[in-house]
Amino acid sequence: MKLTIIGTGYVGLVTGTCFAEVGHHVICVDNNAEKVAMLKAGGIPIYEPGLEELVQKNVAEGRLSFTASTAEGVEKSDIIFIAVPTPPQADGSVDLSFIEGVAREIAGAMTSYKIIVDKSTVPVKTGEKVAETIKRYCKAKVEFDVVSNPEFLREGFAVQDLMKPDRVVVGERSQRPVPAMKQVYEPFKAPIIVTDINSAELIKHAANSFLALKISYINAVSIICEASGANVQEVANGMGMDARIGRQFLDASLGFGGSCFPKDLSAFIKISDQLGYNFALLKEVQRINSFQMERFVKKISDTLWVLKDKKIGVLGLAFKQNTDDVRTSPAIDLCQRLQKEGAILRVHDPKAMEKARALLQGVTYVADMNEVAQGCDALVIATEWPVFKKLDLDRARKDLTHPIIFDGRNLFDPAEMERLGFIYKSIGR
Ligand SMILES: NC(=O)c1ccc[n+]([C@@H]2O[C@H](COP(=O)([O-])OP(=O)(O)OC[C@H]3O[C@@H](n4cnc5c(N)ncnc54)[C@H](O)[C@@H]3O)[C@@H](O)[C@H]2O)c1
């Protein structure tokens, strides 16, 4: 099939590449000319495991191409996916100007029947607005359908999630585009849920908010564990073996972040308010998440006392493992809070240092994780990169002026760390 994806970011690039990998012909459009030039020259603007090889292969085999022209993408394909940003506004609601802008561009370029598929995460009822906008701005008298097809990929595992989705959600306003949407996804052999467009849009916000709720739940439990001498990992393991609960998203930490959970949670709270329901449960999820960060910073200052001029090493800047994405990263938030208290930071991340530089200045970026602790009063672990478990602990103990580690991701065993001579403070243990 001939498919166009508008917005070649974390979602658009991986989706487009995986569509090409199963045999579709895909044009990825982006209005960032630099990004398009980089992709055309064989570069990849994001780090996502397995992506680079797949992009190169599909470009070489002629199924994947890049352009900065929306008109070209609209003209050459029958199905147009929208994967542009839907960032939060100051009041928590979603900035839908990117979606509206693209809808207008598509409308202006349409000369034959098109299926317009919204893949971006949007508040319920956005599809209706997109359809109205296209109708208003379409000069040619052509028919079209608007479909919602929310994306559930996890950064760091995006290729695997795209190639083997748990489910595909297709939200429609008429039956007409459904066979084509099923054909797009047929090669992925995943269950396809066809539903009305409002339900499809709600599925995404409800799912992400529920996952955030699960994290805040275990983080709240971690407070009780610390107060009672229990171990949150033991509690999570015991809870998680119940098939009704599941072990995933039960890792206590310094809190969740990233470009999705915080914004989708705020958006869902906001849209609920607008629809007349005070979703207080989700407001508490947000409160617990902020409190978890405050508790972690307090743990550091309770131990080191005055943070001014203290040297602190920080491992991890990405919002989670396996990605270079630093948008709304708890690790960056933590660094900025420590800096505000006057701490001097040495930081390292396996993939995110380049992107972090734009958000975090006045720190020393250290290329080797084993050199971060040099001359520091304490070491902090802020991202759950598996490679941090291979840290040379003997060297870290010698390099630190005091052998103190604050682990915001529970990567090490407390008893073992104590045996190695560390003052080791983690979450809920
Ligand atoms: N990142 C994730 O893990 C994830 C997962 C599921 C859903 N989503 C949702 O998918 C959407 C996109 O997220 P993302 O992380 O891929 O964002 P991103 O910022 O990585 O990518 C968006 C891309 O769209 C481009 N763009 C903006 N306006 C454009 C326009 N008018 N024409 C063409 N290109 C344009 C930008 O240049 C950018 O490259 C958001 O709604 C997000 O909530 C993201």
XYZ file of N, CA, C and O in Angstrom, residues 20 33 48:
12
model
N 7.197 0.083 6.169
C 8.000 -0.260 4.984
C 8.550 -1.681 5.115
O 8.569 -2.447 4.145
N 13.488 20.843 7.771
C 14.287 20.540 6.573
C 15.616 19.888 6.937
O 16.101 19.001 6.215
N 17.139 4.737 18.723
C 16.116 3.742 19.034
C 16.717 2.399 18.595
O 17.083 2.236 17.430
